Tab-separated table of C-alpha atoms and ligand atoms in Angstrom:
chain	number	residue	atom	x	y	z
A	122	UNK	CA	0.000	0.000	0.000
A	123	UNK	CA	1.323	3.404	-0.880
A	124	UNK	CA	0.461	6.302	1.381
A	125	UNK	CA	-0.963	9.676	0.370
A	126	UNK	CA	2.297	11.427	-0.494
A	127	UNK	CA	0.659	14.833	-0.152
A	128	UNK	CA	0.047	14.237	3.543
A	129	UNK	CA	3.454	12.618	3.976
A	130	UNK	CA	5.201	15.660	2.451
A	131	UNK	CA	3.327	18.274	4.411
A	132	UNK	CA	5.322	20.503	6.720
A	133	UNK	CA	4.816	19.557	10.363
A	134	UNK	CA	2.037	21.430	12.175
A	135	UNK	CA	4.617	22.990	14.382
A	136	UNK	CA	2.795	25.991	15.849
A	137	UNK	CA	1.024	24.616	18.903
A	138	UNK	CA	3.546	21.818	19.474
A	139	UNK	CA	6.377	24.360	19.354
A	140	UNK	CA	4.509	26.571	21.791
A	141	UNK	CA	3.908	23.581	24.099
A	142	UNK	CA	7.607	22.639	23.920
A	143	UNK	CA	8.834	26.159	24.753
A	144	UNK	CA	6.297	26.479	27.572
A	145	UNK	CA	7.250	23.028	28.915
A	146	UNK	CA	10.955	23.930	28.927
A	147	UNK	CA	10.234	27.215	30.681
A	148	UNK	CA	8.050	25.555	33.315
A	149	UNK	CA	10.697	22.906	34.001
A	150	UNK	CA	13.262	25.650	34.676
A	151	UNK	CA	10.885	27.861	36.683
A	152	UNK	CA	8.697	25.642	38.809
A	153	UNK	CA	6.122	27.496	40.879
A	154	UNK	CA	5.702	30.440	38.495
A	155	UNK	CA	2.091	30.989	37.446
A	156	UNK	CA	1.799	31.038	33.645
A	157	UNK	CA	-1.248	32.589	32.014
A	158	UNK	CA	-2.274	31.078	28.689
A	159	UNK	CA	-3.648	33.642	26.258
A	160	UNK	CA	-2.818	31.686	23.124
A	161	UNK	CA	-5.298	29.034	22.138
A	162	UNK	CA	-8.741	29.945	20.833
A	163	UNK	CA	-10.787	27.766	23.160
A	164	UNK	CA	-13.588	29.166	25.291
A	165	UNK	CA	-13.474	29.081	29.103
A	166	UNK	CA	-17.028	30.004	30.176
A	167	UNK	CA	-19.364	27.064	30.809
A	168	UNK	CA	-22.463	26.419	28.699
A	169	UNK	CA	-25.432	28.726	29.227
A	170	UNK	CA	-27.652	27.104	31.901
A	171	UNK	CA	-30.724	26.884	29.651
A	172	UNK	CA	-28.626	25.221	26.919
A	173	UNK	CA	-27.156	22.718	29.379
A	174	UNK	CA	-30.683	21.955	30.651
A	175	UNK	CA	-31.964	21.233	27.125
A	176	UNK	CA	-28.881	19.074	26.489
A	177	UNK	CA	-29.356	17.124	29.748
A	178	UNK	CA	-33.084	16.682	29.258
A	179	UNK	CA	-32.625	15.323	25.719
A	180	UNK	CA	-29.832	13.033	26.938
A	181	UNK	CA	-32.000	11.728	29.801
A	182	UNK	CA	-34.837	11.182	27.341
A	183	UNK	CA	-32.615	8.830	25.359
A	184	UNK	CA	-33.133	6.283	28.184
A	185	UNK	CA	-36.893	6.241	27.496
A	186	UNK	CA	-38.541	4.560	24.518
A	187	UNK	CA	-40.309	7.763	23.378
A	188	UNK	CA	-37.246	9.963	23.869
A	189	UNK	CA	-34.770	7.685	22.160
A	190	UNK	CA	-33.279	8.685	18.801
A	191	UNK	CA	-30.899	6.655	16.670
A	192	UNK	CA	-29.146	7.967	13.574
A	193	UNK	CA	-29.970	11.625	13.042
A	194	UNK	CA	-30.811	12.887	9.547
A	195	UNK	CA	-27.481	13.475	7.705
A	196	UNK	CA	-28.194	17.156	7.257
A	197	UNK	CA	-29.800	17.820	10.655
A	198	UNK	CA	-33.142	17.780	12.459
A	199	UNK	CA	-35.747	20.174	11.033
A	200	UNK	CA	-36.251	21.821	14.467
A	201	UNK	CA	-32.656	23.078	14.499
A	202	UNK	CA	-32.557	24.029	10.823
A	203	UNK	CA	-35.749	26.062	11.279
A	204	UNK	CA	-34.364	27.842	14.359
A	205	UNK	CA	-31.178	28.742	12.454
A	206	UNK	CA	-33.042	30.104	9.441
A	207	UNK	CA	-35.464	32.139	11.542
A	208	UNK	CA	-32.918	33.645	13.943
A	209	UNK	CA	-29.655	33.866	12.041
A	210	UNK	CA	-31.013	34.690	8.585
A	211	UNK	CA	-34.642	35.845	8.382
A	212	UNK	CA	-34.029	38.244	11.278
A	213	UNK	CA	-31.392	39.884	9.062
A	214	UNK	CA	-33.414	39.924	5.878
A	215	UNK	CA	-31.973	36.748	4.324
A	216	UNK	CA	-34.353	33.988	3.246
A	217	UNK	CA	-33.159	30.396	3.031
A	218	UNK	CA	-34.969	27.133	2.513
A	219	UNK	CA	-34.367	24.212	4.910
A	220	UNK	CA	-32.523	22.151	2.292
A	221	UNK	CA	-29.873	24.863	2.031
A	222	UNK	CA	-28.678	24.348	5.639
A	223	UNK	CA	-26.513	21.384	6.665
A	224	UNK	CA	-25.939	20.679	10.374
A	225	UNK	CA	-22.520	19.258	11.192
A	226	UNK	CA	-20.135	18.542	14.037
A	227	UNK	CA	-17.906	21.545	13.409
A	228	UNK	CA	-16.802	24.340	11.130
A	229	UNK	CA	-13.343	22.775	11.151
A	230	UNK	CA	-14.727	19.561	9.629
A	231	UNK	CA	-16.793	21.494	7.081
A	232	UNK	CA	-14.194	24.050	6.014
A	233	UNK	CA	-11.739	21.155	5.788
A	234	UNK	CA	-14.040	18.826	3.838
A	235	UNK	CA	-15.641	21.242	1.369
A	236	UNK	CA	-12.533	20.967	-0.805
A	237	UNK	CA	-13.731	17.471	-1.750
A	238	UNK	CA	-16.182	19.248	-4.057
A	239	UNK	CA	-13.421	20.986	-6.025
A	240	UNK	CA	-11.600	19.702	-9.100
A	241	UNK	CA	-8.201	18.167	-8.375
A	242	UNK	CA	-6.435	21.127	-9.999
A	243	UNK	CA	-8.667	23.895	-8.607
A	244	UNK	CA	-6.711	27.036	-7.869
A	245	UNK	CA	-7.039	27.943	-4.195
A	246	UNK	CA	-6.728	31.435	-2.711
A	247	UNK	CA	-6.513	32.299	0.990
A	248	UNK	CA	-5.911	35.458	2.933
A	249	UNK	CA	-2.569	35.679	4.732
A	250	UNK	CA	-2.434	35.360	7.776
A	251	UNK	CA	-4.925	32.501	7.747
A	252	UNK	CA	-6.689	29.836	9.830
A	253	UNK	CA	-4.485	26.892	8.760
A	254	UNK	CA	-7.288	24.373	8.057
A	255	UNK	CA	-8.115	25.857	4.627
A	256	UNK	CA	-4.545	25.455	3.446
A	257	UNK	CA	-3.851	22.071	5.025
A	258	UNK	CA	-7.010	20.402	3.726
A	259	UNK	CA	-6.198	21.449	0.162
A	260	UNK	CA	-2.545	20.483	0.583
A	261	UNK	CA	-3.622	16.983	1.652
A	262	UNK	CA	-5.646	16.691	-1.539
A	263	UNK	CA	-2.537	17.573	-3.562
A	264	UNK	CA	-3.874	20.864	-4.887
A	265	UNK	CA	-1.181	23.207	-3.660
A	266	UNK	CA	1.905	21.990	-5.534
A	267	UNK	CA	5.304	21.892	-3.866
A	268	UNK	CA	6.117	23.270	-0.428
A	269	UNK	CA	9.391	25.200	-0.729
A	270	UNK	CA	10.881	27.909	1.507
A	271	UNK	CA	7.714	28.105	3.547
A	272	UNK	CA	5.397	28.507	0.531
A	273	UNK	CA	3.059	26.347	-1.535
A	274	UNK	CA	3.793	26.795	-5.231
A	275	UNK	CA	0.128	26.715	-6.377
A	276	UNK	CA	-1.452	28.618	-3.505
A	277	UNK	CA	-2.627	32.169	-4.140
A	278	UNK	CA	-2.222	34.309	-1.034
A	279	UNK	CA	-3.941	37.626	-0.411
A	280	UNK	CA	-1.970	39.640	2.136
A	281	UNK	CA	-3.997	41.233	4.939
A	282	UNK	CA	-1.700	43.542	6.802
A	283	UNK	CA	-1.616	46.747	8.813
A	284	UNK	CA	-0.601	48.368	5.502
A	285	UNK	CA	-3.860	47.548	3.691
A	286	UNK	CA	-6.104	47.790	6.724
A	287	UNK	CA	-6.601	44.004	6.667
A	288	UNK	CA	-8.720	44.190	3.519
A	289	UNK	CA	-7.537	41.542	1.064
A	290	UNK	CA	-6.265	42.776	-2.265
A	291	UNK	CA	-7.993	40.674	-4.895
A	292	UNK	CA	-5.665	38.880	-7.310
A	293	UNK	CA	-5.869	39.947	-10.961
A	294	UNK	CA	-5.335	36.393	-12.086
A	295	UNK	CA	-8.387	35.204	-10.137
A	296	UNK	CA	-8.701	31.773	-8.547
A	297	UNK	CA	-11.297	29.017	-8.437
A	298	UNK	CA	-11.938	29.230	-4.712
A	299	UNK	CA	-11.338	31.942	-2.124
A	300	UNK	CA	-11.529	31.213	1.609
A	301	UNK	CA	-12.569	34.227	3.644
A	302	UNK	CA	-12.798	34.296	7.423
A	303	UNK	CA	-14.803	37.194	8.877
A	304	UNK	CA	-14.524	38.176	11.718
A	305	UNK	CA	-11.007	37.044	11.130
A	306	UNK	CA	-8.912	34.551	12.972
A	307	UNK	CA	-6.144	35.529	13.715
A	308	UNK	CA	-6.358	39.311	13.140
A	309	UNK	CA	-9.710	39.947	14.839
A	310	UNK	CA	-10.648	42.354	12.033
A	311	UNK	CA	-13.947	42.470	10.103
A	312	UNK	CA	-15.047	43.510	6.642
A	313	UNK	CA	-17.753	46.108	6.103
A	314	UNK	CA	-20.721	45.615	3.822
A	315	UNK	CA	-19.047	47.692	1.085
A	316	UNK	CA	-15.769	45.761	1.367
A	317	UNK	CA	-17.577	42.431	1.195
A	318	UNK	CA	-19.648	43.640	-1.756
A	319	UNK	CA	-16.467	44.304	-3.738
A	320	UNK	CA	-15.255	40.782	-3.031
A	321	UNK	CA	-18.622	39.249	-3.921
A	322	UNK	CA	-18.763	41.229	-7.200
A	323	UNK	CA	-15.207	40.199	-8.044
A	324	UNK	CA	-16.021	36.537	-7.321
A	325	UNK	CA	-19.204	36.588	-9.385
A	326	UNK	CA	-17.460	38.167	-12.364
A	327	UNK	CA	-14.723	35.541	-12.334
A	328	UNK	CA	-16.865	32.597	-11.210
A	329	UNK	CA	-14.848	32.180	-8.008
A	330	UNK	CA	-16.435	30.203	-5.175
A	331	UNK	CA	-16.131	31.934	-1.790
A	332	UNK	CA	-15.984	29.757	1.329
A	333	UNK	CA	-17.062	32.254	3.976
A	334	UNK	CA	-16.139	31.210	7.503
A	335	UNK	CA	-18.319	33.131	9.959
A	336	UNK	CA	-17.402	31.108	13.056
A	337	UNK	CA	-16.959	34.333	15.064
A	338	UNK	CA	-20.023	36.228	13.839
A	339	UNK	CA	-21.598	36.363	17.321
A	340	UNK	CA	-18.831	38.773	18.316
A	341	UNK	CA	-19.879	41.438	15.818
A	342	UNK	CA	-20.981	44.340	17.992
A	343	UNK	CA	-21.948	46.864	15.316
A	344	UNK	CA	-25.381	46.040	13.853
A	345	UNK	CA	-24.392	47.757	10.601
A	346	UNK	CA	-21.703	45.149	9.910
A	347	UNK	CA	-22.835	42.061	7.990
A	348	UNK	CA	-23.003	38.853	10.045
A	349	UNK	CA	-23.667	36.744	6.998
A	350	UNK	CA	-22.222	37.092	3.520
A	351	UNK	CA	-25.774	36.646	2.215
A	352	UNK	CA	-26.596	40.109	3.489
A	353	UNK	CA	-24.590	41.205	0.455
A	354	UNK	CA	-26.505	41.216	-2.816
A	355	UNK	CA	-25.505	38.430	-5.191
A	356	UNK	CA	-23.631	36.384	-2.570
A	357	UNK	CA	-25.960	33.411	-2.887
A	358	UNK	CA	-24.612	32.881	-6.382
A	359	UNK	CA	-21.019	32.731	-5.266
A	360	UNK	CA	-20.631	31.799	-1.587
A	361	UNK	CA	-20.905	28.912	0.843
A	362	UNK	CA	-21.117	30.005	4.499
A	363	UNK	CA	-19.777	28.015	7.464
A	364	UNK	CA	-20.963	28.840	10.980
A	365	UNK	CA	-20.461	27.204	14.335
A	366	UNK	CA	-21.909	27.079	17.838
A	367	UNK	CA	-18.359	26.717	19.208
A	368	UNK	CA	-17.654	30.377	19.856
A	369	UNK	CA	-21.271	31.576	19.686
A	370	UNK	CA	-22.391	29.343	22.553
A	371	UNK	CA	-19.362	27.562	24.029
A	372	UNK	CA	-19.800	24.357	22.002
A	373	UNK	CA	-16.082	23.696	21.408
A	374	UNK	CA	-16.437	20.449	23.348
A	375	UNK	CA	-20.106	19.755	22.579
A	376	UNK	CA	-19.599	20.016	18.777
A	377	UNK	CA	-22.266	21.505	16.535
A	378	UNK	CA	-22.052	23.748	13.490
A	379	UNK	CA	-23.782	24.389	10.193
A	380	UNK	CA	-22.956	25.152	6.598
A	381	UNK	CA	-25.212	26.974	4.160
A	382	UNK	CA	-25.067	26.055	0.473
A	383	UNK	CA	-27.621	28.017	-1.552
A	384	UNK	CA	-29.417	26.058	-4.244
A	385	UNK	CA	-28.421	28.445	-7.010
A	386	UNK	CA	-24.725	27.863	-6.362
A	387	UNK	CA	-23.137	25.742	-9.067
A	388	UNK	CA	-19.756	24.717	-10.398
A	389	UNK	CA	-18.537	23.748	-13.852
A	390	UNK	CA	-18.363	20.168	-15.081
A	391	UNK	CA	-15.314	19.114	-17.150
A	392	UNK	CA	-17.187	18.376	-20.381
A	393	UNK	CA	-19.392	21.485	-20.159
A	394	UNK	CA	-22.527	22.077	-18.112
A	395	UNK	CA	-22.810	22.715	-14.396
A	396	UNK	CA	-23.468	20.840	-11.163
A	397	UNK	CA	-25.294	22.077	-8.057
A	398	UNK	CA	-22.902	22.394	-5.110
A	399	UNK	CA	-25.813	21.820	-2.760
A	400	UNK	CA	-26.540	18.480	-4.456
A	401	UNK	CA	-22.854	17.507	-4.469
A	402	UNK	CA	-22.483	18.273	-0.743
A	403	UNK	CA	-25.692	16.392	0.093
A	404	UNK	CA	-24.305	13.420	-1.822
A	405	UNK	CA	-20.972	13.694	-0.024
A	406	UNK	CA	-22.533	14.032	3.418
A	407	UNK	CA	-24.860	11.103	2.729
A	408	UNK	CA	-21.849	8.891	2.113
A	409	UNK	CA	-19.412	10.220	4.670
A	410	UNK	CA	-21.313	11.756	7.559
A	411	UNK	CA	-23.845	10.244	9.941
A	412	UNK	CA	-25.309	13.308	11.574
A	413	UNK	CA	-25.010	15.116	14.909
A	414	UNK	CA	-26.540	13.499	17.993
A	415	UNK	CA	-30.075	14.394	19.040
A	416	UNK	CA	-29.152	15.852	22.481
A	417	UNK	CA	-26.504	18.085	20.876
A	418	UNK	CA	-28.989	19.410	18.324
A	419	UNK	CA	-31.545	20.054	21.080
A	420	UNK	CA	-28.825	21.947	22.982
A	421	UNK	CA	-28.071	24.001	19.857
A	422	UNK	CA	-31.768	24.731	19.383
A	423	UNK	CA	-31.887	26.069	22.959
A	424	UNK	CA	-29.307	28.703	21.977
A	425	UNK	CA	-32.141	30.398	20.056
A	426	UNK	CA	-34.717	30.573	22.867
A	427	UNK	CA	-35.063	34.041	24.455
A	428	UNK	CA	-33.345	32.692	27.582
A	429	UNK	CA	-30.558	31.067	25.552
A	430	UNK	CA	-30.026	34.278	23.585
A	431	UNK	CA	-29.848	36.374	26.741
A	432	UNK	CA	-27.477	34.023	28.547
A	433	UNK	CA	-25.185	33.661	25.560
A	434	UNK	CA	-25.141	37.409	24.992
A	435	UNK	CA	-23.898	37.782	28.562
A	436	UNK	CA	-21.108	35.281	27.861
A	437	UNK	CA	-20.086	37.091	24.672
A	438	UNK	CA	-20.160	40.394	26.587
A	439	UNK	CA	-17.874	38.849	29.183
A	440	UNK	CA	-15.297	38.008	26.484
A	441	UNK	CA	-15.793	41.432	24.906
A	442	UNK	CA	-14.926	43.061	28.211
A	443	UNK	CA	-11.800	40.879	28.365
A	444	UNK	CA	-10.860	42.169	24.920
A	445	UNK	CA	-11.371	45.746	26.081
A	446	UNK	CA	-9.084	45.153	29.082
A	447	UNK	CA	-6.368	43.769	26.808
A	448	UNK	CA	-6.747	46.563	24.242
A	449	UNK	CA	-6.535	49.216	26.988
A	450	UNK	CA	-3.403	47.645	28.429
A	451	UNK	CA	-1.684	47.440	25.040
A	452	UNK	CA	-2.635	51.021	24.162
A	453	UNK	CA	-1.471	52.114	27.595
A	454	UNK	CA	1.916	50.683	26.674
A	455	UNK	CA	1.970	52.685	23.452
A	456	UNK	CA	0.988	49.872	21.082
A	457	UNK	CA	-1.666	50.049	18.364
A	458	UNK	CA	-3.456	46.718	18.493
A	459	UNK	CA	-6.257	45.793	16.072
A	460	UNK	CA	-9.227	43.443	16.479
A	461	UNK	CA	-10.989	42.777	19.761
A	462	UNK	CA	-14.044	44.922	18.943
A	463	UNK	CA	-15.978	42.459	16.778
A	464	UNK	CA	-13.895	39.363	17.451
A	465	UNK	CA	-12.259	37.611	20.411
A	466	UNK	CA	-8.743	38.063	19.000
A	467	UNK	CA	-6.316	40.912	19.375
A	468	UNK	CA	-3.540	41.295	16.853
A	469	UNK	CA	-0.519	43.513	17.200
A	470	UNK	CA	2.824	44.288	15.647
A	471	UNK	CA	5.601	43.133	17.908
A	472	UNK	CA	7.738	45.857	19.489
A	473	UNK	CA	11.268	46.707	18.408
A	474	UNK	CA	10.945	44.721	15.165
A	475	UNK	CA	11.065	41.423	17.066
A	476	UNK	CA	9.852	38.295	15.324
A	477	UNK	CA	6.619	36.840	16.701
A	478	UNK	CA	8.670	34.023	18.239
A	479	UNK	CA	11.147	36.418	19.863
A	480	UNK	CA	8.246	38.356	21.387
A	481	UNK	CA	6.673	35.057	22.479
A	482	UNK	CA	9.866	34.180	24.369
A	483	UNK	CA	10.108	37.702	25.781
A	484	UNK	CA	6.546	37.639	27.148
A	485	UNK	CA	7.002	34.124	28.482
A	486	UNK	CA	10.134	34.995	30.398
A	487	UNK	CA	9.205	38.547	31.470
A	488	UNK	CA	5.456	38.214	32.047
A	489	UNK	CA	4.800	34.475	32.176
A	490	UNK	CA	2.103	35.075	29.570
A	491	UNK	CA	1.682	32.706	26.622
A	492	UNK	CA	0.391	34.173	23.353
A	493	UNK	CA	0.560	33.051	19.731
A	494	UNK	CA	3.310	34.172	17.330
A	495	UNK	CA	1.894	35.487	14.052
A	496	UNK	CA	4.348	33.368	12.041
A	497	UNK	CA	2.093	30.377	12.792
A	498	UNK	CA	-0.616	31.823	10.527
A	499	UNK	CA	1.386	32.590	7.410
A	500	UNK	CA	4.107	34.764	5.957
A	501	UNK	CA	2.217	38.010	6.576
A	502	UNK	CA	1.874	37.073	10.248
A	503	UNK	CA	5.625	37.516	10.723
A	504	UNK	CA	6.442	40.145	13.323
A	505	UNK	CA	2.904	40.015	14.700
A	506	UNK	CA	1.325	38.461	17.780
A	507	UNK	CA	-2.149	37.226	18.755
A	508	UNK	CA	-3.801	37.363	22.163
A	509	UNK	CA	-7.238	35.921	22.886
A	510	UNK	CA	-10.072	37.281	24.960
A	511	UNK	CA	-11.335	33.800	25.836
A	512	UNK	CA	-9.641	33.622	29.248
A	513	UNK	CA	-11.224	34.106	32.641
A	514	UNK	CA	-11.599	37.714	33.818
A	515	UNK	CA	-9.101	37.145	36.577
A	516	UNK	CA	-6.452	35.742	34.235
A	517	UNK	CA	-7.121	38.350	31.568
A	518	UNK	CA	-6.786	41.244	33.991
A	519	UNK	CA	-3.621	39.788	35.472
A	520	UNK	CA	-2.150	39.025	32.027
A	521	UNK	CA	-3.041	42.490	30.688
A	522	UNK	CA	-1.137	44.126	33.555
A	523	UNK	CA	1.859	41.845	33.117
A	524	UNK	CA	1.998	42.384	29.334
A	525	UNK	CA	1.736	46.160	29.768
A	526	UNK	CA	4.591	46.136	32.295
A	527	UNK	CA	6.711	43.911	30.045
A	528	UNK	CA	6.135	46.251	27.095
A	529	UNK	CA	6.974	49.308	29.205
A	530	UNK	CA	10.181	47.578	30.248
A	531	UNK	CA	11.523	47.431	26.686
B	66	PLP	N1	-13.118	28.465	11.821
B	66	PLP	C1	-12.262	29.282	12.431
B	66	PLP	C2	-11.841	30.515	11.746
B	66	PLP	C3	-11.763	28.967	13.695
B	66	PLP	O1	-10.887	29.776	14.291
B	66	PLP	C4	-12.174	27.788	14.326
B	66	PLP	C5	-11.678	27.379	15.665
B	66	PLP	O2	-10.871	27.957	16.285
B	66	PLP	C6	-13.059	26.968	13.654
B	66	PLP	C7	-13.528	27.323	12.409
B	66	PLP	C8	-13.455	25.668	14.263
B	66	PLP	O3	-14.795	25.644	14.581
B	66	PLP	P1	-15.465	24.332	15.165
B	66	PLP	O4	-15.172	24.274	16.623
B	66	PLP	O5	-16.912	24.508	14.835
B	66	PLP	O6	-14.879	23.145	14.445
């Protein structure tokens, strides 16, 4: 048996293992010091009580004949699909039909698996810095060419930097697929309606498919900013949207997400003609996915009850306040961080021209705070650093003070 050479030749996923190694070495040398982890994008607040109650009640029901459910429908229970359409779309002027929404176990699985719908030689474009799943999943399918000097030869990258205000410059040469993450991980920045419209128009003109990852949409504080790409005219003809309950409602461990594939979205067939992406994904899911468990979908449905909405808003506000504390501390130390207003991530240039890794080591040794070096997200992340607002208030406040003092000490 020969292995998939594309996976075998991939560069190691060094970011979080490298962080763990450096932290482990530091801890071994400095036992007793209290490290504060502000690096990984996992939530820390528990589930909203009303969501946990719905989860527990559905799980308990599974022990009764009338409350027991076996395989769930591949694309989700109608009760959850209806709640999503009503609350996340119709409330914002977007109409969808139930067969356009696919419930899944995560936006990571969906953003990683959607590439199975693309031709083997499809040209992939991503913003840089980027959530690594989009790149890795296409690399594993052999679409990105050779990996040399830190770059994939067939990958189109759209720099998003302080210089261009984190608005991707669209490539003249086009692409077949563009992955867009908004609000963005790692930069914490968002695109306005007008900025998204330009991208949608560009994609429609060139027949580019947009994979729009809106995993952080619950953090958008300004009602004028789009929460869905479908709020932009024409987007249904060009975009798939991936959403998740992970950051919206603390489901990182529970696992539930959804992907929207409008019926009018199609791709080209090799001999001419087109194929519906919705039909292709339904076919793919039918063969490779066996649904999300009933109690989890009942828990996700509870996110949309008035109580669930109120409780989850409080949790998001808690993280927002953490972001404000971090932003204030960084500004107090003379830095100009971005993000944190409509996203749980704060992104900054490192001081004194340090690399992200050098600043990582500096903060670890001076402040005992662990962040994420921008280099882990792509070439344009070099010399940048990410902090998350997902910590506890106590840790965030303590870390903010320590980081400010460390920056002032430079
Ligand atoms: N998309 C982005 C941009 C993310 O940052 C993450 C997780 O950090 C995910 C998707 C994963 O979402 P899920 O937990 O639904 O798999």
